Every structure is written in C-alpha cells, then in structure tokens.
Amino acid sequence: MAGGLAIGKLFSVEGLNVVVTGGGRGIGRMFSEAFMTNAASTVVVTSRKRDALMAAAAEIGAMGPGECIAMAHDLSTPEGCAAFVEELSGRVDKLDVLINNAGTTWGAPMDEYPSKAWDRCFALNVRAPFELTRACLPLLRAASSPGSPSRVINVGSVAGLMPQPVPTFAYDASKAAVHHLTRKLASELAGSDAKITVNAIAPGFVPSSMSEQLTTYASAEAISNSVPMGRLGTPEDMAGAALFLASRAGAWVTGSVVTVDGGSVGAAQVPFDLSML
C-alpha cells in the first residue's frame, strides 16, 4: 500500500490517452501541456482552425515523450462530434481521459442580447460535451477497470456559480448547465458496468484569449484585485486540478465541481456596514 501513496504513483498520468477539446490554446492548451509534460502516451487536441491547431500540436508534442495529435473538427454540431470520434477511433483503441474544454462566449447589453448568442453558447458549451461524451463511451469503457476508472472532465466556470458583473448571459447560463450536466452524467456513469467518473473544473479568471474579452469591462488589475487571493490563475493552477482528477488520486471523486478561482466563490468577502452590528 505504501508504494501507492508515493507522489509518482498517486498523481501519475503516464501512459494515458487523453483528449482535450479546444486543446490548442487558452486553458485547453494548459491541460494539453500538463499531460504531455507528465508522460501521457497520446494527447489529442481538437478545434476548428486546422493550421493553428497543427502548429500548437507540434509545440505541445515536443514537451514530452508521447504523441500529440491534432484533429480539426467543429464540435458545435452532433455531426461534427460523430466525425471527430470516428477519426479518433482510428487512432486509439481506448480513451482514459476526455476533457470537454471547448467553449465560446458572447457579451452584449441585455436589451440588445441576440437570440443567436444562446444557440451558439449552448451548442458548443453544453450540447457538445454531452454528444462527445456519449460518442466516446465505447473508448472510455475500453480504458476503464474497477480500480482505475476512465475520466470525463468538463470545464465550467465561476460564472456558472455566481452572477458576474458583465453581460454574458448565455455563457453564464451555459456554464451553470455544464455543472449540472456533470452531476447528471456522473450519476448515470457511476452505476454503469464500466465505472467512469465525471467531474467539472470551474476556473476563475485565468488569462486567455476568451477571458481577455472581460478586460473590455474592467482592467486585468481590477479583476485581479477582486480575487480574494489577490492574483489571476496560472497554467500551474489549471494543470494541478486536471492532473488530480485524471490520476489515481482522483479515482474516487465523481459528480464534483471543483472551483479553482482564488476564492472568488467560496471565500469572497461581502461588504457590510459595521455600524449595523
């Protein structure tokens, strides 16, 4: 038993096959680099933009002994998810970790908020994780064993846990849906013959191309100052959560939404008037 408690065993992801949607940039790339650096066998990254994805995969692949494979697909449609899994099945015979990270956002004042924003955000942020998880079940089941379940990790957001002071209505609602979809899938797949864990990571403000849009409403400094821990998230913060959930250390965790946000949700201080006490 003692050997299983060693860091090298408890948090190892060596030899795993991993898929990271939206894995070529932003938080998705942070996950991809973490698995490749820590000796995953295969890291598959996917997005719509083939040239950028191929370049990212080449850079990620140089970080470890495994292989990084780029597969360009549009996951916002069921057909796109099916096409991706068909290609994936031709490259790997099992899937240890599926990270549903690809997402989109839309900001506009409430009076001007377009209907197409809801369609776009819910198609990629909510329907795609369901469609892709379902399509990947044969590969996930092939990797799973009683003591070592395969893993699904959805990427939510603190925006799905508390109101944000920006007009991203569809995005915030879609991330709340991701969190509940995570619990629903965890309940379904924990009881299946092939045990599969399903959890979500809810990042706070982590600098990326998507979160950069928030700086149109407030400066990065102001956002950083609003975080109880007094700083923005880093690749190490994102990587640590994903490696935990994907390794032996997280094998008995399912149905959880793990906030990695510097205390924005759980440790936020609500100002009040001391004279009222």
Coordinates of C-alpha atoms in Angstrom, one line a residue:
M1 CA 0.0 0.0 0.0
A2 CA 2.8 2.4 0.9
G3 CA 4.1 2.4 -2.7
G4 CA 0.7 3.5 -3.9
L5 CA 0.9 6.6 -1.7
A6 CA 4.1 7.9 -3.4
I7 CA 3.6 11.1 -5.4
G8 CA 5.0 9.3 -8.5
K9 CA 2.2 6.7 -8.3
L10 CA -0.7 8.7 -6.8
F11 CA -0.6 11.6 -9.3
S12 CA 0.8 9.8 -12.3
V13 CA -0.8 10.1 -15.8
E14 CA 1.9 8.2 -17.5
G15 CA 0.8 6.2 -20.5
L16 CA -2.7 7.6 -20.7
N17 CA -4.6 8.5 -23.8
V18 CA -6.2 12.0 -23.4
V19 CA -8.5 14.1 -25.5
V20 CA -8.7 17.9 -24.9
T21 CA -11.2 19.8 -26.9
G22 CA -10.1 23.3 -27.6
G23 CA -6.7 21.9 -26.6
G24 CA -4.6 24.2 -28.8
R25 CA -5.0 27.4 -26.9
G26 CA -6.1 29.0 -23.7
I27 CA -6.9 26.8 -20.7
G28 CA -7.2 23.8 -23.0
R29 CA -3.6 24.2 -24.0
M30 CA -2.6 24.4 -20.4
F31 CA -4.2 21.0 -19.9
S32 CA -2.6 19.6 -23.0
E33 CA 0.8 20.7 -22.0
A34 CA 0.4 19.3 -18.5
F35 CA -0.5 15.8 -19.7
M36 CA 2.2 15.8 -22.4
T37 CA 4.9 17.0 -19.9
N38 CA 3.9 14.3 -17.5
A39 CA 4.3 11.4 -20.0
A40 CA 0.8 10.8 -21.3
S41 CA 1.0 8.4 -24.2
T42 CA -1.3 10.3 -26.5
V43 CA -2.8 13.8 -26.2
V44 CA -5.4 14.5 -28.9
V45 CA -6.2 18.2 -29.4
T46 CA -9.1 19.4 -31.4
S47 CA -10.6 22.7 -32.7
R48 CA -12.0 24.1 -35.9
K49 CA -8.9 26.0 -37.1
R50 CA -6.6 23.4 -38.6
D51 CA -3.5 25.4 -39.3
A52 CA -3.3 26.9 -35.8
L53 CA -4.1 23.5 -34.3
M54 CA -1.4 21.7 -36.2
A55 CA 1.2 24.3 -35.1
A56 CA 0.1 24.0 -31.5
A57 CA 0.2 20.2 -31.6
A58 CA 3.8 20.3 -32.8
E59 CA 4.8 22.6 -29.9
I60 CA 2.9 20.5 -27.3
G61 CA 4.3 17.3 -28.7
A62 CA 7.9 18.5 -28.1
M63 CA 7.2 18.8 -24.4
G64 CA 7.1 15.1 -23.6
P65 CA 7.8 11.5 -24.8
G66 CA 4.3 10.9 -26.0
E67 CA 2.5 11.9 -29.2
C68 CA 0.3 15.0 -29.7
I69 CA -2.3 14.6 -32.4
A70 CA -4.3 17.4 -34.0
M71 CA -7.8 16.7 -35.3
A72 CA -9.7 19.6 -36.7
H73 CA -13.4 19.3 -36.3
D74 CA -16.4 21.6 -35.5
L75 CA -17.8 20.1 -32.3
S76 CA -20.8 22.5 -32.1
T77 CA -22.9 20.0 -34.1
P78 CA -23.7 16.4 -33.5
E79 CA -22.3 15.6 -36.9
G80 CA -19.0 17.2 -36.0
C81 CA -18.8 15.2 -32.8
A82 CA -19.5 12.0 -34.6
A83 CA -16.9 12.7 -37.3
F84 CA -14.3 13.5 -34.6
V85 CA -14.9 10.2 -32.7
E86 CA -14.8 8.3 -36.0
E87 CA -11.3 9.7 -36.7
L88 CA -10.3 9.2 -33.0
S89 CA -11.3 5.6 -33.1
G90 CA -9.0 5.0 -36.0
R91 CA -6.0 6.4 -33.9
V92 CA -6.6 4.9 -30.4
D93 CA -8.3 1.8 -29.1
K94 CA -9.1 3.3 -25.7
L95 CA -9.6 6.7 -24.1
D96 CA -8.5 7.2 -20.5
V97 CA -9.4 10.9 -20.1
L98 CA -11.9 13.1 -22.0
I99 CA -11.6 16.9 -21.3
N100 CA -14.6 18.8 -22.6
N101 CA -13.0 22.2 -22.7
A102 CA -14.0 23.9 -26.0
G103 CA -16.3 26.8 -25.4
T104 CA -17.5 30.2 -26.6
T105 CA -18.9 33.3 -25.1
W106 CA -21.0 36.4 -26.1
G107 CA -21.3 39.7 -24.4
A108 CA -23.9 42.3 -25.1
P109 CA -26.3 44.5 -23.1
M110 CA -29.5 42.8 -22.1
D111 CA -31.7 45.0 -24.3
E112 CA -29.6 44.1 -27.3
Y113 CA -28.7 40.4 -26.5
P114 CA -29.3 38.3 -29.7
S115 CA -31.0 35.0 -29.8
K116 CA -28.2 33.5 -31.8
A117 CA -25.9 34.0 -28.8
W118 CA -28.0 31.5 -26.9
D119 CA -27.8 29.0 -29.7
R120 CA -24.1 29.4 -30.2
C121 CA -23.2 29.2 -26.5
F122 CA -25.4 26.2 -25.7
A123 CA -24.5 24.3 -28.8
L124 CA -20.7 24.3 -28.0
N125 CA -20.7 24.7 -24.2
V126 CA -23.5 22.3 -23.3
R127 CA -24.7 20.0 -26.1
A128 CA -21.2 19.2 -27.4
P129 CA -19.9 17.8 -24.0
F130 CA -23.0 15.6 -23.9
E131 CA -22.7 14.5 -27.5
L132 CA -19.0 13.9 -27.3
T133 CA -19.1 12.0 -24.1
R134 CA -21.9 9.8 -25.4
A135 CA -20.0 9.1 -28.6
C136 CA -16.8 8.4 -26.7
L137 CA -18.4 5.8 -24.4
P138 CA -17.0 2.7 -26.2
L139 CA -13.5 4.1 -26.0
L140 CA -13.9 5.2 -22.4
R141 CA -15.3 1.8 -21.4
A142 CA -12.4 0.1 -23.1
A143 CA -10.0 2.0 -20.8
S144 CA -11.9 1.6 -17.6
S145 CA -11.4 -1.0 -14.9
P146 CA -12.8 -1.4 -11.3
G147 CA -9.8 0.2 -9.7
S148 CA -8.9 2.6 -12.4
P149 CA -12.0 4.3 -14.0
S150 CA -11.7 6.3 -17.1
R151 CA -12.4 10.0 -16.6
V152 CA -14.5 12.8 -18.1
I153 CA -13.6 16.3 -17.0
N154 CA -15.9 19.1 -18.1
V155 CA -14.8 22.7 -17.9
G156 CA -17.3 25.0 -16.3
S157 CA -16.7 28.4 -14.8
V158 CA -17.3 30.5 -11.7
A159 CA -19.7 32.4 -14.0
G160 CA -21.9 29.4 -13.7
L161 CA -21.8 29.6 -9.9
M162 CA -22.4 33.3 -9.2
P163 CA -23.6 36.3 -11.1
Q164 CA -20.8 38.1 -13.0
P165 CA -20.7 41.9 -13.4
V166 CA -20.6 41.6 -17.2
P167 CA -23.4 41.0 -19.7
T168 CA -22.5 37.4 -20.7
F169 CA -26.0 36.0 -20.2
A170 CA -25.8 32.9 -22.4
Y171 CA -22.3 32.0 -21.4
D172 CA -23.1 32.2 -17.6
A173 CA -26.2 30.1 -18.0
S174 CA -24.5 27.6 -20.2
K175 CA -21.8 27.1 -17.6
A176 CA -24.4 26.5 -14.9
A177 CA -25.9 23.9 -17.2
V178 CA -22.4 22.3 -17.6
H179 CA -22.1 21.9 -13.9
H180 CA -25.5 20.2 -13.6
L181 CA -24.8 18.1 -16.7
T182 CA -21.7 16.9 -14.9
R183 CA -23.7 15.7 -11.9
K184 CA -26.2 14.0 -14.2
L185 CA -23.6 12.2 -16.2
A186 CA -21.7 11.2 -13.0
S187 CA -24.8 9.7 -11.6
E188 CA -25.5 7.8 -14.8
L189 CA -22.0 6.5 -15.4
A190 CA -21.1 5.6 -11.8
G191 CA -23.8 3.0 -12.0
S192 CA -22.7 1.6 -15.3
D193 CA -20.8 -1.7 -15.7
A194 CA -17.7 0.3 -16.7
K195 CA -17.2 2.8 -13.9
I196 CA -16.5 6.3 -15.4
T197 CA -16.0 9.4 -13.2
V198 CA -17.4 12.7 -14.4
N199 CA -16.3 16.0 -12.7
A200 CA -16.0 19.6 -13.6
I201 CA -13.4 22.3 -13.1
A202 CA -14.8 25.8 -12.6
P203 CA -11.9 28.2 -13.3
G204 CA -11.9 31.8 -12.1
F205 CA -10.2 34.5 -14.1
V206 CA -7.3 32.8 -16.0
P207 CA -5.7 34.9 -18.7
S208 CA -6.6 33.5 -22.1
S209 CA -7.9 34.7 -25.4
M210 CA -11.5 34.2 -24.2
S211 CA -11.1 35.8 -20.8
E212 CA -9.3 38.7 -22.4
Q213 CA -12.7 39.9 -23.6
L214 CA -13.6 40.7 -19.9
T215 CA -11.0 43.5 -20.0
T216 CA -13.4 45.5 -22.1
Y217 CA -15.4 45.9 -19.0
A218 CA -12.7 46.1 -16.3
S219 CA -8.9 46.1 -16.3
A220 CA -6.9 43.0 -15.5
E221 CA -5.6 44.7 -12.5
A222 CA -9.1 45.5 -11.2
I223 CA -10.1 41.9 -11.8
S224 CA -7.0 40.6 -10.0
N225 CA -7.7 42.8 -7.1
S226 CA -11.3 41.4 -6.8
V227 CA -9.9 37.9 -6.2
P228 CA -9.5 37.1 -2.5
M229 CA -6.1 35.5 -3.1
G230 CA -5.1 38.7 -4.9
R231 CA -3.9 37.2 -8.3
L232 CA -5.1 35.7 -11.5
G233 CA -4.9 32.0 -12.3
T234 CA -1.9 30.4 -13.9
P235 CA -1.2 27.3 -16.0
E236 CA 0.0 25.5 -12.9
D237 CA -3.3 26.1 -11.2
M238 CA -5.3 24.6 -14.1
A239 CA -2.9 21.8 -14.6
G240 CA -2.9 20.7 -11.0
A241 CA -6.7 20.3 -10.9
A242 CA -6.8 18.3 -14.1
L243 CA -3.9 16.0 -13.1
F244 CA -5.6 15.3 -9.8
L245 CA -8.9 14.4 -11.3
A246 CA -7.2 12.3 -14.0
S247 CA -4.8 10.4 -11.8
R248 CA -5.2 7.7 -9.1
A249 CA -5.6 10.5 -6.6
G250 CA -8.9 11.4 -8.1
A251 CA -10.3 7.9 -8.8
W252 CA -12.9 8.1 -6.1
V253 CA -14.1 11.6 -7.0
T254 CA -17.2 11.9 -9.2
G255 CA -20.0 14.4 -9.6
S256 CA -17.9 17.3 -8.2
V257 CA -17.5 20.8 -9.4
V258 CA -14.0 21.9 -8.4
T259 CA -13.6 25.6 -8.2
V260 CA -10.1 26.8 -9.0
D261 CA -10.6 30.5 -8.6
G262 CA -8.5 32.0 -5.8
G263 CA -11.5 32.1 -3.5
S264 CA -13.8 34.1 -5.8
V265 CA -16.8 31.9 -5.0
G266 CA -16.1 30.3 -1.6
A267 CA -14.0 32.9 0.1
A268 CA -15.5 36.1 -1.3
Q269 CA -16.0 38.8 1.4
V270 CA -19.4 40.5 1.2
P271 CA -19.0 44.1 2.3
F272 CA -21.4 45.3 5.0
D273 CA -21.9 48.3 7.3
L274 CA -20.2 47.6 10.7
S275 CA -22.4 50.2 12.3
M276 CA -25.4 48.0 11.8
L277 CA -24.0 45.4 14.3

